[in-house]
Amino acid sequence: MNTLLNNKITGNKSETVSFLILALILIILFPLVFDIFRLNLVSKYLSLSFAALGLVLCWGYGGILSLGQGVFWGLGGYAMAAFLKLEAAANIAKEAGSDQLKALTTVGMPDFMDWNQITELPYIWYPFKSFPLTLVMVLVLPGIVSYIIGVAMFKRRVSGVYFAIITQAFCWIMEILFVTRQGWTGGIKGITDLRTCMGWDIRTVSAQYILYFVTVFLVMAMILLGKYILNSKLGRLLVATRDMENRVRFSGYDVADFKIFIFCLSAVISAVGGAMFVLNVGFMSPKLVTIEPSIYMVIFCAFGGRLSLVGSIYGTLLVCFGRTFFSELFPELWMFLMGTAFILITMVFPRGVAGIVEDYTSRLKDFLKKYAPGSKQKTALSKLDDTELALEPVYVEFENPKGAK
């Protein structure tokens, strides 16, 4: 039973090793090597990696390319930002000692609502007064939106490039909605000046360390969740749906339900990353929900390997570190350098970083099997080398054949 459970959660031996190496890097190596500024950057990158994880499940194994993953990531972020903003407004109301300050602001209201002459809190903001309810909304809100999109598309058998274009259009619609509804969302500036969570100052060094480890823990938990699903019967059906959709449908399964499930799950995983981004960085903007971040999330997934959950984390970290490194050293050329790297990795290594590691690991295993001390193949080869092959002359004598004279 334990073996079965372990196989379902961690997968095969190579997957377990890659997971443990990633855990060692994130939990031990990075905190020892980086200062708090760089470690906070890693937290930010890891928050983005949740969207790449969701895309591995949705695109890599479900065959559903979503170009609007940033919307679900942003919904989780906006939900958390709404709670933090209401808490910040309540703190300002407590600190407002003068009658003049109270006269200039609406006590307890977010500043951008006050600037837009909104005097009462909108109803859609009421759930974000409670922290437990906010956590529920972080998961439920993107789940509902993705379910509506999934039912509308997959039940009508819309897939492939058409679905990708529709998700991108939806991403654009949501950006316009967030920008134009300035009184509810903060407009183009978004929701800023977020300082505390349940009275805990999230800007201190100790808070940034704690949030980093919380982010790492959630990333690890999402990887294990994804592995559990992929190693179950549901995961095998997802792969079968991706490769032979009509055959699965003729076998009596409702293919649309599988697609809706994996699409909703990827949206919820992305939303968790958005919520952690707000806690790590302290703001949320509609520029993070647009088409550009969504395309970047697809690049994270493709660069790391769209069939590898662990690879998607490496892909996100490498692309983000590369973007930071090139933009600091070559501020005028970094976009060309990053574009060249994307093209090369896509053309030369279509399976991403995970494919490169897998190929070289298999070659190393073959080498060790042949030449490692005590290996069976080496023993057989050495015996063959020690064997002296002596060819002795063979003489054939023919007796006097019949009829010969």
Coordinates of C-alpha atoms in Angstrom, one line a residue:
M1 CA 0.0 0.0 0.0
N2 CA 2.8 2.4 0.9
T3 CA 4.6 1.5 -2.3
L4 CA 1.5 2.2 -4.3
L5 CA 0.9 5.5 -2.5
N6 CA 4.5 6.5 -3.0
N7 CA 4.4 5.7 -6.7
K8 CA 1.2 7.7 -7.1
I9 CA 2.6 10.7 -5.3
T10 CA 6.2 10.8 -6.4
G11 CA 6.1 8.9 -9.6
N12 CA 9.1 6.8 -10.8
K13 CA 12.7 6.9 -9.3
S14 CA 14.0 9.7 -11.7
E15 CA 11.0 11.9 -10.9
T16 CA 11.6 11.4 -7.2
V17 CA 15.2 12.4 -7.5
S18 CA 14.5 15.5 -9.6
F19 CA 11.9 16.5 -7.0
L20 CA 14.3 16.1 -4.1
I21 CA 17.0 18.1 -5.9
L22 CA 14.6 20.9 -6.5
A23 CA 13.6 20.8 -2.8
L24 CA 17.3 21.0 -1.7
I25 CA 17.9 23.9 -4.0
L26 CA 14.9 25.9 -2.9
I27 CA 15.0 25.1 0.9
I28 CA 18.8 25.0 1.6
L29 CA 20.9 26.4 -1.3
F30 CA 19.0 29.6 -2.2
P31 CA 18.6 30.9 1.4
L32 CA 22.3 30.3 2.0
V33 CA 23.5 31.9 -1.2
F34 CA 21.2 34.9 -1.7
D35 CA 20.6 38.0 0.4
I36 CA 17.1 39.0 1.3
F37 CA 16.6 41.1 -1.8
R38 CA 17.5 38.3 -4.2
L39 CA 15.5 35.8 -2.1
N40 CA 12.5 38.0 -2.4
L41 CA 13.0 38.0 -6.2
V42 CA 13.0 34.2 -6.1
S43 CA 9.7 34.4 -4.2
K44 CA 8.3 36.5 -6.9
Y45 CA 9.5 34.1 -9.6
L46 CA 8.1 31.1 -7.7
S47 CA 4.7 32.9 -7.5
L48 CA 4.7 33.0 -11.3
S49 CA 5.7 29.4 -11.6
F50 CA 2.3 28.3 -10.3
A51 CA 0.9 29.3 -13.6
A52 CA 3.5 27.3 -15.4
L53 CA 2.6 24.3 -13.2
G54 CA -1.0 24.7 -14.2
L55 CA 0.0 24.8 -17.9
V56 CA 1.9 21.6 -17.7
L57 CA -1.3 19.8 -16.5
C58 CA -3.6 21.7 -18.9
W59 CA -1.4 22.0 -22.0
G60 CA 1.2 19.2 -21.6
Y61 CA -1.0 16.4 -20.5
G62 CA -4.5 17.7 -21.4
G63 CA -3.6 19.1 -24.8
I64 CA -5.4 22.4 -24.0
L65 CA -3.3 25.5 -24.7
S66 CA -4.5 28.4 -22.7
L67 CA -3.1 31.8 -23.7
G68 CA -5.1 33.6 -20.9
Q69 CA -3.6 31.9 -17.9
G70 CA -2.7 35.3 -16.5
V71 CA -6.4 36.1 -15.9
F72 CA -6.8 33.3 -13.3
W73 CA -3.4 34.1 -11.8
G74 CA -4.6 37.7 -11.5
L75 CA -8.0 36.8 -10.0
G76 CA -6.2 35.1 -7.1
G77 CA -4.0 38.1 -6.8
Y78 CA -6.8 40.7 -6.8
A79 CA -8.8 38.6 -4.2
M80 CA -5.8 38.7 -1.8
A81 CA -5.1 42.4 -2.6
A82 CA -8.7 43.3 -1.8
F83 CA -8.4 41.9 1.7
L84 CA -5.1 43.6 2.3
K85 CA -6.4 46.9 1.0
L86 CA -9.4 46.8 3.3
E87 CA -7.1 46.1 6.2
A88 CA -4.9 49.0 5.2
A89 CA -7.9 51.3 5.0
A90 CA -9.0 50.2 8.5
N91 CA -5.6 50.9 9.8
I92 CA -5.6 54.4 8.3
A93 CA -9.0 55.0 9.9
K94 CA -7.6 54.1 13.3
E95 CA -4.5 56.3 12.9
A96 CA -6.6 59.3 11.6
G97 CA -6.4 61.4 14.7
S98 CA -7.4 64.8 13.3
D99 CA -10.9 65.8 12.3
Q100 CA -9.4 67.5 9.2
L101 CA -8.0 64.1 7.9
K102 CA -11.3 62.4 8.6
A103 CA -13.1 65.2 6.7
L104 CA -10.8 64.7 3.6
T105 CA -11.2 60.9 3.4
T106 CA -14.1 58.4 3.8
V107 CA -13.1 56.5 6.9
G108 CA -12.5 52.8 6.2
M109 CA -12.7 53.0 2.4
P110 CA -9.8 52.2 0.1
D111 CA -8.1 55.4 -1.2
F112 CA -8.9 54.8 -4.9
M113 CA -12.7 54.4 -4.1
D114 CA -12.5 57.7 -2.2
W115 CA -10.8 59.4 -5.2
N116 CA -13.6 58.1 -7.4
Q117 CA -16.3 59.5 -5.0
I118 CA -17.6 56.1 -4.0
T119 CA -18.9 56.5 -0.5
E120 CA -20.1 53.0 0.2
L121 CA -18.2 49.7 -0.1
P122 CA -19.4 47.8 -3.3
Y123 CA -21.2 44.5 -2.5
I124 CA -18.6 42.5 -4.4
W125 CA -16.0 43.6 -1.8
Y126 CA -17.9 42.3 1.2
P127 CA -16.4 38.8 1.2
F128 CA -12.9 40.3 1.4
K129 CA -13.6 41.7 4.9
S130 CA -12.8 38.2 6.3
F131 CA -9.5 36.4 5.8
P132 CA -10.8 32.8 5.8
L133 CA -13.5 33.9 3.2
T134 CA -10.8 35.6 1.2
L135 CA -8.8 32.4 1.0
V136 CA -12.0 30.6 -0.2
M137 CA -12.5 33.3 -2.8
V138 CA -8.9 32.9 -4.0
L139 CA -9.8 29.3 -5.0
V140 CA -13.5 29.6 -5.9
L141 CA -13.5 32.8 -8.0
P142 CA -11.1 31.5 -10.7
G143 CA -12.7 28.1 -10.5
I144 CA -16.1 29.5 -11.3
V145 CA -14.8 31.6 -14.2
S146 CA -12.8 28.8 -15.7
Y147 CA -15.8 26.4 -15.3
I148 CA -18.0 28.7 -17.2
I149 CA -15.4 29.1 -20.0
G150 CA -14.8 25.3 -20.0
V151 CA -18.4 24.4 -20.3
A152 CA -19.1 27.0 -23.0
M153 CA -16.1 25.8 -25.1
F154 CA -15.5 22.1 -24.5
K155 CA -19.2 21.0 -24.5
R156 CA -19.3 22.5 -28.1
R157 CA -16.0 20.7 -28.9
V158 CA -14.0 23.9 -29.4
S159 CA -10.4 23.1 -29.1
G160 CA -6.9 23.6 -30.5
V161 CA -6.0 27.0 -31.9
Y162 CA -9.6 28.3 -31.6
F163 CA -9.6 27.8 -27.9
A164 CA -6.2 29.5 -27.5
I165 CA -7.4 32.5 -29.4
I166 CA -10.6 32.7 -27.3
T167 CA -8.6 32.6 -24.1
Q168 CA -6.4 35.4 -25.3
A169 CA -9.4 37.5 -26.2
F170 CA -10.8 36.8 -22.8
C171 CA -7.6 38.0 -21.3
W172 CA -7.9 41.2 -23.2
I173 CA -11.5 41.7 -22.1
M174 CA -10.5 41.3 -18.4
E175 CA -7.7 43.8 -18.8
I176 CA -10.1 46.4 -20.1
L177 CA -12.5 45.6 -17.3
F178 CA -9.9 46.0 -14.6
V179 CA -8.7 49.3 -16.1
T180 CA -12.0 50.9 -16.8
R181 CA -13.7 50.0 -13.5
Q182 CA -11.4 52.3 -11.6
G183 CA -13.6 52.7 -8.6
W184 CA -13.7 49.0 -7.9
T185 CA -10.3 47.8 -9.0
G186 CA -8.0 50.8 -8.7
G187 CA -7.8 51.3 -12.5
I188 CA -4.5 51.3 -14.3
K189 CA -2.5 51.7 -11.1
G190 CA -4.1 48.6 -9.5
I191 CA -4.2 48.0 -5.8
T192 CA -1.1 49.3 -4.1
D193 CA 0.3 50.3 -0.6
L194 CA -0.4 46.9 0.9
R195 CA 1.5 46.6 4.2
T196 CA -0.1 44.2 6.7
C197 CA -1.9 40.9 6.7
M198 CA -3.9 40.2 9.9
G199 CA -1.9 42.8 11.7
W200 CA 1.5 41.2 10.5
D201 CA 3.8 43.6 8.7
I202 CA 4.7 41.8 5.5
R203 CA 7.5 44.3 4.6
T204 CA 9.9 43.2 7.3
V205 CA 12.9 41.0 6.6
S206 CA 11.6 38.2 8.8
A207 CA 8.2 38.3 7.1
Q208 CA 9.9 38.0 3.7
Y209 CA 11.9 34.9 4.8
I210 CA 8.7 33.3 6.1
L211 CA 6.7 34.1 3.0
Y212 CA 9.5 32.7 0.9
F213 CA 9.3 29.3 2.7
V214 CA 5.5 29.4 2.5
T215 CA 5.8 29.9 -1.2
V216 CA 8.3 27.0 -1.6
F217 CA 6.0 24.8 0.5
L218 CA 3.0 25.5 -1.7
V219 CA 5.0 24.9 -4.9
M220 CA 6.1 21.5 -3.6
A221 CA 2.6 20.7 -2.5
M222 CA 1.2 21.6 -6.0
I223 CA 3.9 19.4 -7.7
L224 CA 2.9 16.5 -5.5
L225 CA -0.8 17.1 -6.3
G226 CA 0.0 17.2 -10.0
K227 CA 2.0 14.0 -9.8
Y228 CA -0.7 12.2 -7.9
I229 CA -3.3 13.1 -10.6
L230 CA -1.0 12.2 -13.5
N231 CA -0.1 8.8 -11.9
S232 CA -3.8 8.0 -11.4
K233 CA -6.3 6.6 -13.8
L234 CA -7.5 10.2 -14.4
G235 CA -4.0 11.1 -15.6
R236 CA -3.9 8.2 -18.1
L237 CA -7.3 9.2 -19.4
L238 CA -6.1 12.8 -19.9
V239 CA -3.1 11.6 -21.9
A240 CA -5.4 9.3 -23.9
T241 CA -7.8 12.2 -24.5
R242 CA -4.9 14.4 -25.7
D243 CA -3.6 11.7 -28.1
M244 CA -6.7 9.9 -29.3
E245 CA -9.7 12.0 -28.3
N246 CA -12.2 10.2 -30.6
R247 CA -11.2 6.8 -29.4
V248 CA -11.7 7.8 -25.8
R249 CA -15.1 9.3 -26.7
F250 CA -16.2 6.1 -28.5
S251 CA -15.1 4.1 -25.4
G252 CA -18.0 5.8 -23.5
Y253 CA -16.2 8.6 -21.7
D254 CA -17.3 12.2 -21.7
V255 CA -14.1 13.9 -23.0
A256 CA -15.5 17.4 -22.2
D257 CA -15.7 16.6 -18.5
F258 CA -12.0 15.7 -18.3
K259 CA -11.0 18.8 -20.2
I260 CA -13.2 21.0 -17.9
F261 CA -11.7 19.4 -14.8
I262 CA -8.1 19.9 -15.8
F263 CA -8.7 23.4 -17.1
C264 CA -10.4 24.4 -13.8
L265 CA -7.6 22.8 -11.7
S266 CA -4.9 24.6 -13.7
A267 CA -6.8 27.9 -13.1
V268 CA -7.0 27.3 -9.3
I269 CA -3.3 26.4 -9.1
S270 CA -2.5 29.6 -11.0
A271 CA -4.7 31.7 -8.6
V272 CA -2.7 30.4 -5.6
G273 CA 0.4 31.8 -7.2
G274 CA -1.3 35.2 -7.7
A275 CA -2.2 35.4 -4.1
M276 CA 1.3 34.6 -3.0
F277 CA 2.7 37.2 -5.4
V278 CA 0.6 39.9 -3.7
L279 CA 1.9 38.8 -0.3
N280 CA 5.5 38.8 -1.5
V281 CA 5.5 42.0 -3.5
G282 CA 2.8 44.1 -2.0
F283 CA 0.7 45.2 -4.9
M284 CA -1.5 44.0 -7.8
S285 CA -1.8 45.7 -11.2
P286 CA -3.9 45.0 -14.4
K287 CA -0.6 45.0 -16.3
L288 CA 0.1 41.6 -14.7
V289 CA -3.2 40.2 -16.0
T290 CA -2.7 41.2 -19.7
I291 CA -1.7 39.1 -22.7
E292 CA 2.0 39.7 -22.3
P293 CA 2.3 38.0 -18.9
S294 CA 0.1 35.1 -20.2
I295 CA 2.5 34.6 -23.1
Y296 CA 5.4 34.7 -20.7
M297 CA 3.7 31.9 -18.6
V298 CA 3.5 29.7 -21.7
I299 CA 7.2 30.4 -22.3
F300 CA 8.0 29.4 -18.7
C301 CA 6.3 26.1 -19.3
A302 CA 7.8 25.4 -22.8
F303 CA 11.3 26.4 -21.7
G304 CA 11.2 24.1 -18.7
G305 CA 9.4 21.3 -20.6
R306 CA 5.7 21.1 -20.9
L307 CA 5.6 17.4 -19.8
S308 CA 7.6 18.0 -16.6
L309 CA 6.1 19.5 -13.4
V310 CA 9.6 20.0 -11.9
G311 CA 10.9 21.3 -15.2
S312 CA 8.3 24.1 -15.3
I313 CA 9.8 25.4 -12.0
Y314 CA 13.3 25.4 -13.4
G315 CA 12.0 27.0 -16.6
T316 CA 10.4 29.8 -14.7
L317 CA 13.4 30.5 -12.6
L318 CA 15.8 30.4 -15.6
V319 CA 13.8 32.7 -17.8
C320 CA 13.2 35.2 -14.9
F321 CA 16.8 35.1 -13.8
G322 CA 17.9 35.5 -17.5
R323 CA 15.6 38.4 -17.9
T324 CA 17.0 40.1 -14.8
F325 CA 20.6 39.3 -15.7
F326 CA 20.5 40.5 -19.3
S327 CA 18.4 43.6 -18.5
E328 CA 21.0 44.6 -15.9
L329 CA 24.1 44.0 -18.1
F330 CA 22.6 44.8 -21.5
P331 CA 19.7 47.2 -21.0
E332 CA 19.3 47.9 -24.7
L333 CA 19.9 44.3 -26.0
W334 CA 18.3 42.1 -23.4
M335 CA 15.1 41.6 -25.3
F336 CA 16.9 40.4 -28.4
L337 CA 19.1 38.1 -26.3
M338 CA 16.1 36.6 -24.6
G339 CA 14.3 36.2 -27.9
T340 CA 17.3 34.4 -29.4
A341 CA 17.5 32.1 -26.4
F342 CA 13.8 31.2 -26.7
I343 CA 14.1 30.4 -30.5
L344 CA 17.2 28.3 -30.0
I345 CA 15.7 26.3 -27.1
T346 CA 12.5 25.7 -29.0
M347 CA 14.1 24.6 -32.3
V348 CA 17.1 22.6 -30.9
F349 CA 15.4 21.2 -27.7
P350 CA 11.7 21.1 -28.2
R351 CA 11.2 19.2 -24.9
G352 CA 12.8 22.0 -23.0
V353 CA 15.3 21.8 -20.1
A354 CA 13.6 18.7 -18.8
G355 CA 14.2 17.0 -22.1
I356 CA 17.9 17.9 -22.1
V357 CA 18.4 16.6 -18.6
E358 CA 16.5 13.4 -19.5
D359 CA 18.6 12.7 -22.6
Y360 CA 22.0 13.3 -20.9
T361 CA 20.8 11.3 -17.8
S362 CA 20.0 8.3 -20.0
R363 CA 23.3 8.5 -21.8
L364 CA 25.1 8.7 -18.4
K365 CA 23.2 5.6 -17.2
D366 CA 24.2 3.7 -20.4
F367 CA 27.8 4.7 -19.9
L368 CA 27.9 3.6 -16.3
K369 CA 26.2 0.3 -17.2
K370 CA 29.0 -0.4 -19.7
Y371 CA 32.1 0.9 -17.9
A372 CA 31.3 1.0 -14.1
P373 CA 33.4 -1.4 -12.0
G374 CA 31.5 -4.6 -11.5
S375 CA 28.9 -4.0 -14.2
K376 CA 27.8 -7.1 -16.0
Q377 CA 28.4 -5.7 -19.5
K378 CA 32.0 -4.6 -18.6
T379 CA 32.6 -8.1 -17.1
A380 CA 31.3 -9.7 -20.3
L381 CA 33.4 -7.4 -22.4
S382 CA 36.6 -8.0 -20.4
K383 CA 36.1 -11.8 -20.7
L384 CA 35.7 -11.4 -24.4
D385 CA 38.9 -9.3 -24.5
D386 CA 40.8 -11.9 -22.5
T387 CA 39.8 -14.8 -24.8
E388 CA 42.5 -15.7 -27.2
L389 CA 41.0 -16.5 -30.5
A390 CA 43.5 -18.8 -32.2
L391 CA 42.8 -19.7 -35.8
E392 CA 44.3 -22.9 -36.7
P393 CA 44.7 -24.0 -40.4
V394 CA 42.1 -26.4 -41.5
Y395 CA 42.9 -28.9 -44.2
V396 CA 40.3 -30.7 -46.1
E397 CA 41.1 -33.9 -47.9
F398 CA 39.0 -35.2 -50.6
E399 CA 39.0 -38.9 -51.2
N400 CA 39.0 -40.1 -54.7
P401 CA 35.5 -39.1 -55.8
K402 CA 33.5 -41.4 -57.9
G403 CA 33.9 -41.0 -61.5
A404 CA 37.3 -39.3 -61.1
K405 CA 40.1 -40.7 -63.1

